[in-house]
Amino acid sequence: MLDRLTGTLQFQGEALALRAQRQQVLASNIANADTPNYQARDFDFGQALAQAAARIDGVPAGSVSLTSSGGSPLRVALAQPDAAGAAGKAFLPVSGASTSSQPAMLWRTPQQPTLDRNTVDLDRERANFADNSLRYEATLRFINGNVRNVLSAIRGE
Amino acid sequence: MSLLNILGISGSAVSAQSQRLNVVASNLANADSVAGPDGKAYRARQVVFQAQAAGADAAQVGVRVTDVIEDTTPGKRLHDPSHPLADADGYVTQSNVNVVEQMVDMISASRSYQNNVEVMNTAQQLALKTLQLGQ
């Protein structure tokens, strides 16, 4: 019973860590917006989270279904933001396998090639950054809600 | 913690952009100067940015200024025999600073600076909210 509660927490924690890492990648892109030859990078959050979820032992059943391609409402809710983002960004996979804990890094496909071969589109990066911040905060709230639930269950008030 | 690394990444960008702004400022200040202390006309300078790994993780990439290069295009020559720095033919060589280019560079640097400051603010807010987790 308790491992189910903490399993959800662990899943949310993985999601939070991945969000923080994506935030860092996007910050790197923004920092290098004027650097010649810099190639903007990103990773597929949905895929990375699915990998992380598969790695955790004792993941709650609801979260496991996220990794399968079933039509559960949870899966749709989680896949949509990244699917919507993917329509605008279209990734090219980077050669080289990713380690188990690190998400596979991808290069962003430039929509408007530049003379200095920099592929950062500042508008897109800023939009992604704002989007990722919002989702990071959402995850924080999920964790807070989870903790509150567990605490009220323990207190029995 | 990844969120605190963002401060390092964006901090490097802010510092690089402020150096770029400094160079633009000295270019603009010398746009009308005809000769530097060495007797030659001022040449426009430009910073060279390079991506720099900010940590062991490949995802952390900061930026740094590797070099400040001088524009080698010849300066404008004005015929003004009365000028004290005029050569034998009566021509004065001015600096090769293109003011329009410099203004564009200034706006670009200022925008990039603002972007990075905003990134740092967001990262700081998120980190603070993470500290309050579970309270």
mmCIF file of N, CA, C and O in Angstrom, chain B residues 11-90:
data_model
loop_
_atom_site.group_PDB
_atom_site.id
_atom_site.type_symbol
_atom_site.label_atom_id
_atom_site.label_comp_id
_atom_site.label_asym_id
_atom_site.label_seq_id
_atom_site.Cartn_x
_atom_site.Cartn_y
_atom_site.Cartn_z
ATOM 1 N N GLY B 11 24.651 32.828 -16.910
ATOM 2 C CA GLY B 11 25.617 33.820 -16.427
ATOM 3 C C GLY B 11 26.750 34.000 -17.407
ATOM 4 O O GLY B 11 27.166 35.138 -17.682
ATOM 5 N N SER B 12 27.241 32.894 -17.982
ATOM 6 C CA SER B 12 28.321 33.004 -18.961
ATOM 7 C C SER B 12 27.836 33.773 -20.183
ATOM 8 O O SER B 12 28.578 34.578 -20.754
ATOM 9 N N ALA B 13 26.570 33.527 -20.567
ATOM 10 C CA ALA B 13 26.027 34.232 -21.735
ATOM 11 C C ALA B 13 25.871 35.718 -21.446
ATOM 12 O O ALA B 13 26.185 36.557 -22.296
ATOM 13 N N VAL B 14 25.403 36.035 -20.243
ATOM 14 C CA VAL B 14 25.224 37.448 -19.877
ATOM 15 C C VAL B 14 26.567 38.175 -19.894
ATOM 16 O O VAL B 14 26.684 39.292 -20.409
ATOM 17 N N SER B 15 27.581 37.506 -19.362
ATOM 18 C CA SER B 15 28.900 38.139 -19.329
ATOM 19 C C SER B 15 29.444 38.320 -20.746
ATOM 20 O O SER B 15 30.033 39.361 -21.075
ATOM 21 N N ALA B 16 29.229 37.306 -21.612
ATOM 22 C CA ALA B 16 29.700 37.420 -22.998
ATOM 23 C C ALA B 16 28.966 38.544 -23.723
ATOM 24 O O ALA B 16 29.583 39.320 -24.465
ATOM 25 N N GLN B 17 27.655 38.622 -23.492
ATOM 26 C CA GLN B 17 26.887 39.661 -24.181
ATOM 27 C C GLN B 17 27.266 41.045 -23.683
ATOM 28 O O GLN B 17 27.266 42.017 -24.451
ATOM 29 N N SER B 18 27.598 41.159 -22.386
ATOM 30 C CA SER B 18 27.973 42.482 -21.888
ATOM 31 C C SER B 18 29.332 42.882 -22.441
ATOM 32 O O SER B 18 29.576 44.066 -22.697
ATOM 33 N N GLN B 19 30.191 41.887 -22.674
ATOM 34 C CA GLN B 19 31.476 42.213 -23.316
ATOM 35 C C GLN B 19 31.247 42.701 -24.744
ATOM 36 O O GLN B 19 31.907 43.633 -25.205
ATOM 37 N N ARG B 20 30.268 42.050 -25.416
ATOM 38 C CA ARG B 20 29.930 42.471 -26.776
ATOM 39 C C ARG B 20 29.408 43.908 -26.760
ATOM 40 O O ARG B 20 29.763 44.716 -27.627
ATOM 41 N N LEU B 21 28.579 44.205 -25.744
ATOM 42 C CA LEU B 21 28.045 45.566 -25.622
ATOM 43 C C LEU B 21 29.167 46.571 -25.382
ATOM 44 O O LEU B 21 29.142 47.684 -25.918
ATOM 45 N N ASN B 22 30.148 46.167 -24.583
ATOM 46 C CA ASN B 22 31.305 47.033 -24.319
ATOM 47 C C ASN B 22 32.040 47.356 -25.603
ATOM 48 O O ASN B 22 32.420 48.506 -25.838
ATOM 49 N N VAL B 23 32.238 46.310 -26.425
ATOM 50 C CA VAL B 23 32.960 46.507 -27.683
ATOM 51 C C VAL B 23 32.170 47.431 -28.597
ATOM 52 O O VAL B 23 32.729 48.331 -29.239
ATOM 53 N N VAL B 24 30.842 47.223 -28.641
ATOM 54 C CA VAL B 24 29.994 48.096 -29.464
ATOM 55 C C VAL B 24 30.101 49.532 -28.974
ATOM 56 O O VAL B 24 30.207 50.475 -29.776
ATOM 57 N N ALA B 25 30.110 49.698 -27.648
ATOM 58 C CA ALA B 25 30.200 51.046 -27.090
ATOM 59 C C ALA B 25 31.495 51.718 -27.501
ATOM 60 O O ALA B 25 31.503 52.892 -27.900
ATOM 61 N N SER B 26 32.620 50.982 -27.457
ATOM 62 C CA SER B 26 33.878 51.625 -27.829
ATOM 63 C C SER B 26 33.923 51.882 -29.326
ATOM 64 O O SER B 26 34.503 52.872 -29.771
ATOM 65 N N ASN B 27 33.284 50.999 -30.120
ATOM 66 C CA ASN B 27 33.218 51.255 -31.560
ATOM 67 C C ASN B 27 32.438 52.525 -31.845
ATOM 68 O O ASN B 27 32.864 53.364 -32.653
ATOM 69 N N LEU B 28 31.280 52.649 -31.175
ATOM 70 C CA LEU B 28 30.440 53.827 -31.418
ATOM 71 C C LEU B 28 31.132 55.096 -30.935
ATOM 72 O O LEU B 28 31.034 56.151 -31.564
ATOM 73 N N ALA B 29 31.826 54.975 -29.810
ATOM 74 C CA ALA B 29 32.518 56.148 -29.265
ATOM 75 C C ALA B 29 33.584 56.628 -30.230
ATOM 76 O O ALA B 29 33.851 57.825 -30.332
ATOM 77 N N ASN B 30 34.183 55.682 -30.964
ATOM 78 C CA ASN B 30 35.273 56.029 -31.868
ATOM 79 C C ASN B 30 34.833 56.134 -33.320
ATOM 80 O O ASN B 30 35.668 56.115 -34.219
ATOM 81 N N ALA B 31 33.530 56.208 -33.533
ATOM 82 C CA ALA B 31 33.032 56.219 -34.912
ATOM 83 C C ALA B 31 33.576 57.405 -35.702
ATOM 84 O O ALA B 31 33.791 57.306 -36.899
ATOM 85 N N ASP B 32 33.797 58.515 -35.021
ATOM 86 C CA ASP B 32 34.255 59.715 -35.733
ATOM 87 C C ASP B 32 35.714 60.037 -35.493
ATOM 88 O O ASP B 32 36.199 61.072 -35.960
ATOM 89 N N SER B 33 36.394 59.189 -34.759
ATOM 90 C CA SER B 33 37.794 59.509 -34.476
ATOM 91 C C SER B 33 38.635 59.248 -35.723
ATOM 92 O O SER B 33 38.370 58.315 -36.475
ATOM 93 N N VAL B 34 39.612 60.084 -35.947
ATOM 94 C CA VAL B 34 40.412 59.956 -37.158
ATOM 95 C C VAL B 34 41.731 59.246 -36.903
ATOM 96 O O VAL B 34 42.284 58.628 -37.786
ATOM 97 N N ALA B 35 42.230 59.291 -35.706
ATOM 98 C CA ALA B 35 43.491 58.599 -35.455
ATOM 99 C C ALA B 35 43.579 58.196 -33.996
ATOM 100 O O ALA B 35 43.172 58.937 -33.116
ATOM 101 N N GLY B 36 44.084 56.999 -33.752
ATOM 102 C CA GLY B 36 44.275 56.537 -32.386
ATOM 103 C C GLY B 36 45.589 57.038 -31.859
ATOM 104 O O GLY B 36 46.273 57.839 -32.508
ATOM 105 N N PRO B 37 45.986 56.571 -30.687
ATOM 106 C CA PRO B 37 47.258 57.017 -30.115
ATOM 107 C C PRO B 37 48.461 56.607 -30.969
ATOM 108 O O PRO B 37 49.503 57.266 -30.937
ATOM 109 N N ASP B 38 48.295 55.515 -31.762
ATOM 110 C CA ASP B 38 49.433 55.061 -32.570
ATOM 111 C C ASP B 38 49.508 55.787 -33.915
ATOM 112 O O ASP B 38 50.304 55.419 -34.777
ATOM 113 N N GLY B 39 48.643 56.779 -34.105
ATOM 114 C CA GLY B 39 48.677 57.513 -35.357
ATOM 115 C C GLY B 39 47.847 56.896 -36.449
ATOM 116 O O GLY B 39 47.663 57.467 -37.511
ATOM 117 N N LYS B 40 47.319 55.676 -36.191
ATOM 118 C CA LYS B 40 46.474 55.042 -37.205
ATOM 119 C C LYS B 40 45.019 55.216 -36.804
ATOM 120 O O LYS B 40 44.711 55.335 -35.618
ATOM 121 N N ALA B 41 44.150 55.183 -37.793
ATOM 122 C CA ALA B 41 42.728 55.364 -37.507
ATOM 123 C C ALA B 41 42.193 54.168 -36.732
ATOM 124 O O ALA B 41 42.684 53.042 -36.879
ATOM 125 N N TYR B 42 41.171 54.411 -35.913
ATOM 126 C CA TYR B 42 40.555 53.343 -35.116
ATOM 127 C C TYR B 42 39.916 52.314 -36.030
ATOM 128 O O TYR B 42 39.320 52.654 -37.049
ATOM 129 N N ARG B 43 40.050 51.045 -35.653
ATOM 130 C CA ARG B 43 39.416 49.978 -36.430
ATOM 131 C C ARG B 43 38.326 49.334 -35.591
ATOM 132 O O ARG B 43 38.541 49.061 -34.396
ATOM 133 N N ALA B 44 37.183 49.080 -36.213
ATOM 134 C CA ALA B 44 36.056 48.486 -35.500
ATOM 135 C C ALA B 44 36.456 47.125 -34.944
ATOM 136 O O ALA B 44 37.151 46.347 -35.595
ATOM 137 N N ARG B 45 36.037 46.850 -33.725
ATOM 138 C CA ARG B 45 36.357 45.560 -33.094
ATOM 139 C C ARG B 45 35.099 44.731 -32.983
ATOM 140 O O ARG B 45 33.987 45.257 -32.933
ATOM 141 N N GLN B 46 35.312 43.437 -32.917
ATOM 142 C CA GLN B 46 34.177 42.531 -32.839
ATOM 143 C C GLN B 46 34.558 41.353 -31.958
ATOM 144 O O GLN B 46 35.690 40.871 -32.020
ATOM 145 N N VAL B 47 33.607 40.891 -31.138
ATOM 146 C CA VAL B 47 33.899 39.736 -30.286
ATOM 147 C C VAL B 47 33.616 38.450 -31.046
ATOM 148 O O VAL B 47 32.812 38.428 -31.967
ATOM 149 N N VAL B 48 34.304 37.380 -30.662
ATOM 150 C CA VAL B 48 34.067 36.053 -31.249
ATOM 151 C C VAL B 48 33.518 35.157 -30.148
ATOM 152 O O VAL B 48 34.184 34.942 -29.136
ATOM 153 N N PHE B 49 32.317 34.655 -30.357
ATOM 154 C CA PHE B 49 31.693 33.773 -29.366
ATOM 155 C C PHE B 49 32.024 32.321 -29.676
ATOM 156 O O PHE B 49 32.142 31.936 -30.830
ATOM 157 N N GLN B 50 32.138 31.548 -28.617
ATOM 158 C CA GLN B 50 32.330 30.109 -28.808
ATOM 159 C C GLN B 50 31.578 29.365 -27.721
ATOM 160 O O GLN B 50 31.576 29.796 -26.563
ATOM 161 N N ALA B 51 30.942 28.254 -28.108
ATOM 162 C CA ALA B 51 30.244 27.428 -27.125
ATOM 163 C C ALA B 51 31.273 26.761 -26.228
ATOM 164 O O ALA B 51 32.343 26.370 -26.679
ATOM 165 N N GLN B 52 30.922 26.655 -24.933
ATOM 166 C CA GLN B 52 31.885 26.119 -23.970
ATOM 167 C C GLN B 52 31.134 25.185 -23.032
ATOM 168 O O GLN B 52 30.099 25.566 -22.470
ATOM 169 N N ALA B 53 31.652 23.976 -22.882
ATOM 170 C CA ALA B 53 30.996 23.020 -21.991
ATOM 171 C C ALA B 53 31.025 23.563 -20.566
ATOM 172 O O ALA B 53 32.077 23.953 -20.062
ATOM 173 N N ALA B 54 29.853 23.605 -19.924
ATOM 174 C CA ALA B 54 29.763 24.187 -18.583
ATOM 175 C C ALA B 54 29.737 23.103 -17.518
ATOM 176 O O ALA B 54 29.553 23.386 -16.346
ATOM 177 N N GLY B 55 29.897 21.855 -17.900
ATOM 178 C CA GLY B 55 29.882 20.766 -16.933
ATOM 179 C C GLY B 55 30.161 19.458 -17.626
ATOM 180 O O GLY B 55 30.423 19.418 -18.828
ATOM 181 N N ALA B 56 30.109 18.385 -16.859
ATOM 182 C CA ALA B 56 30.398 17.075 -17.430
ATOM 183 C C ALA B 56 29.295 16.659 -18.399
ATOM 184 O O ALA B 56 29.534 15.941 -19.362
ATOM 185 N N ASP B 57 28.093 17.117 -18.124
ATOM 186 C CA ASP B 57 26.937 16.775 -18.940
ATOM 187 C C ASP B 57 27.017 17.482 -20.294
ATOM 188 O O ASP B 57 27.341 18.664 -20.351
ATOM 189 N N ALA B 58 26.735 16.746 -21.371
ATOM 190 C CA ALA B 58 26.767 17.356 -22.707
ATOM 191 C C ALA B 58 25.671 18.387 -22.874
ATOM 192 O O ALA B 58 25.728 19.223 -23.771
ATOM 193 N N ALA B 59 24.668 18.328 -21.989
ATOM 194 C CA ALA B 59 23.543 19.254 -22.125
ATOM 195 C C ALA B 59 23.894 20.645 -21.631
ATOM 196 O O ALA B 59 23.201 21.597 -21.944
ATOM 197 N N GLN B 60 24.955 20.778 -20.844
ATOM 198 C CA GLN B 60 25.304 22.086 -20.287
ATOM 199 C C GLN B 60 26.309 22.777 -21.183
ATOM 200 O O GLN B 60 27.476 22.412 -21.198
ATOM 201 N N VAL B 61 25.852 23.746 -21.930
ATOM 202 C CA VAL B 61 26.750 24.460 -22.823
ATOM 203 C C VAL B 61 26.632 25.952 -22.566
ATOM 204 O O VAL B 61 25.591 26.552 -22.820
ATOM 205 N N GLY B 62 27.688 26.536 -22.040
ATOM 206 C CA GLY B 62 27.717 27.983 -21.848
ATOM 207 C C GLY B 62 28.326 28.636 -23.069
ATOM 208 O O GLY B 62 28.459 28.023 -24.120
ATOM 209 N N VAL B 63 28.710 29.888 -22.919
ATOM 210 C CA VAL B 63 29.332 30.587 -24.041
ATOM 211 C C VAL B 63 30.440 31.469 -23.490
ATOM 212 O O VAL B 63 30.388 31.900 -22.327
ATOM 213 N N ARG B 64 31.477 31.672 -24.297
ATOM 214 C CA ARG B 64 32.542 32.563 -23.841
ATOM 215 C C ARG B 64 33.089 33.331 -25.035
ATOM 216 O O ARG B 64 32.907 32.932 -26.198
ATOM 217 N N VAL B 65 33.759 34.414 -24.721
ATOM 218 C CA VAL B 65 34.373 35.229 -25.773
ATOM 219 C C VAL B 65 35.796 34.733 -25.934
ATOM 220 O O VAL B 65 36.600 34.801 -25.012
ATOM 221 N N THR B 66 36.119 34.175 -27.120
ATOM 222 C CA THR B 66 37.455 33.625 -27.313
ATOM 223 C C THR B 66 38.417 34.679 -27.825
ATOM 224 O O THR B 66 39.612 34.583 -27.592
ATOM 225 N N ASP B 67 37.889 35.663 -28.540
ATOM 226 C CA ASP B 67 38.799 36.594 -29.193
ATOM 227 C C ASP B 67 38.068 37.903 -29.486
ATOM 228 O O ASP B 67 36.840 37.925 -29.573
ATOM 229 N N VAL B 68 38.832 38.962 -29.579
ATOM 230 C CA VAL B 68 38.274 40.231 -30.063
ATOM 231 C C VAL B 68 39.044 40.566 -31.326
ATOM 232 O O VAL B 68 40.252 40.802 -31.279
ATOM 233 N N ILE B 69 38.349 40.528 -32.466
ATOM 234 C CA ILE B 69 39.050 40.742 -33.742
ATOM 235 C C ILE B 69 38.805 42.163 -34.243
ATOM 236 O O ILE B 69 37.826 42.803 -33.884
ATOM 237 N N GLU B 70 39.736 42.624 -35.088
ATOM 238 C CA GLU B 70 39.604 43.964 -35.662
ATOM 239 C C GLU B 70 39.121 43.860 -37.099
ATOM 240 O O GLU B 70 39.549 42.979 -37.842
ATOM 241 N N ASP B 71 38.235 44.753 -37.441
ATOM 242 C CA ASP B 71 37.729 44.831 -38.803
ATOM 243 C C ASP B 71 38.852 45.345 -39.699
ATOM 244 O O ASP B 71 39.446 46.386 -39.414
ATOM 245 N N THR B 72 39.152 44.627 -40.796
ATOM 246 C CA THR B 72 40.304 45.020 -41.627
ATOM 247 C C THR B 72 39.916 45.858 -42.840
ATOM 248 O O THR B 72 40.787 46.210 -43.630
ATOM 249 N N THR B 73 38.622 46.145 -42.993
ATOM 250 C CA THR B 73 38.252 46.969 -44.146
ATOM 251 C C THR B 73 38.890 48.348 -44.000
ATOM 252 O O THR B 73 38.990 48.877 -42.891
ATOM 253 N N PRO B 74 39.356 48.931 -45.118
ATOM 254 C CA PRO B 74 40.015 50.246 -45.017
ATOM 255 C C PRO B 74 39.028 51.334 -44.603
ATOM 256 O O PRO B 74 37.850 51.285 -44.957
ATOM 257 N N GLY B 75 39.501 52.291 -43.837
ATOM 258 C CA GLY B 75 38.644 53.375 -43.374
ATOM 259 C C GLY B 75 38.352 54.380 -44.488
ATOM 260 O O GLY B 75 39.029 54.398 -45.527
ATOM 261 N N LYS B 76 37.336 55.169 -44.237
ATOM 262 C CA LYS B 76 36.971 56.206 -45.211
ATOM 263 C C LYS B 76 38.079 57.260 -45.280
ATOM 264 O O LYS B 76 38.678 57.600 -44.268
ATOM 265 N N ARG B 77 38.345 57.759 -46.491
ATOM 266 C CA ARG B 77 39.359 58.820 -46.627
ATOM 267 C C ARG B 77 38.680 60.109 -47.067
ATOM 268 O O ARG B 77 37.927 60.130 -48.029
ATOM 269 N N LEU B 78 38.937 61.139 -46.296
ATOM 270 C CA LEU B 78 38.309 62.435 -46.573
ATOM 271 C C LEU B 78 39.384 63.420 -47.028
ATOM 272 O O LEU B 78 40.482 63.442 -46.482
ATOM 273 N N HIS B 79 39.026 64.210 -48.012
ATOM 274 C CA HIS B 79 39.985 65.233 -48.458
ATOM 275 C C HIS B 79 39.802 66.483 -47.602
ATOM 276 O O HIS B 79 38.780 67.146 -47.684
ATOM 277 N N ASP B 80 40.776 66.731 -46.731
ATOM 278 C CA ASP B 80 40.685 67.890 -45.834
ATOM 279 C C ASP B 80 42.106 68.365 -45.533
ATOM 280 O O ASP B 80 42.691 68.031 -44.494
ATOM 281 N N PRO B 81 42.686 69.106 -46.442
ATOM 282 C CA PRO B 81 44.111 69.496 -46.290
ATOM 283 C C PRO B 81 44.376 70.311 -45.038
ATOM 284 O O PRO B 81 45.503 70.319 -44.526
ATOM 285 N N SER B 82 43.325 70.960 -44.496
ATOM 286 C CA SER B 82 43.569 71.810 -43.330
ATOM 287 C C SER B 82 43.661 71.002 -42.044
ATOM 288 O O SER B 82 44.031 71.529 -40.993
ATOM 289 N N HIS B 83 43.304 69.712 -42.134
ATOM 290 C CA HIS B 83 43.302 68.887 -40.920
ATOM 291 C C HIS B 83 44.741 68.621 -40.459
ATOM 292 O O HIS B 83 45.612 68.335 -41.283
ATOM 293 N N PRO B 84 44.999 68.688 -39.141
ATOM 294 C CA PRO B 84 46.381 68.466 -38.670
ATOM 295 C C PRO B 84 46.887 67.053 -38.946
ATOM 296 O O PRO B 84 48.098 66.835 -39.035
ATOM 297 N N LEU B 85 45.993 66.065 -39.101
ATOM 298 C CA LEU B 85 46.438 64.691 -39.333
ATOM 299 C C LEU B 85 46.377 64.299 -40.812
ATOM 300 O O LEU B 85 46.491 63.128 -41.146
ATOM 301 N N ALA B 86 46.206 65.292 -41.687
ATOM 302 C CA ALA B 86 46.120 64.982 -43.116
ATOM 303 C C ALA B 86 47.481 64.524 -43.641
ATOM 304 O O ALA B 86 48.527 64.951 -43.145
ATOM 305 N N ASP B 87 47.448 63.584 -44.632
ATOM 306 C CA ASP B 87 48.724 63.109 -45.191
ATOM 307 C C ASP B 87 49.200 64.082 -46.287
ATOM 308 O O ASP B 87 48.632 65.157 -46.467
ATOM 309 N N ALA B 88 50.241 63.688 -47.011
ATOM 310 C CA ALA B 88 50.861 64.590 -47.984
ATOM 311 C C ALA B 88 49.879 65.030 -49.066
ATOM 312 O O ALA B 88 49.957 66.152 -49.579
ATOM 313 N N ASP B 89 48.922 64.113 -49.413
ATOM 314 C CA ASP B 89 47.946 64.451 -50.456
ATOM 315 C C ASP B 89 46.750 65.215 -49.895
ATOM 316 O O ASP B 89 45.814 65.541 -50.635
ATOM 317 N N GLY B 90 46.732 65.454 -48.599
ATOM 318 C CA GLY B 90 45.628 66.182 -47.992
ATOM 319 C C GLY B 90 44.460 65.311 -47.571
ATOM 320 O O GLY B 90 43.369 65.799 -47.317
#
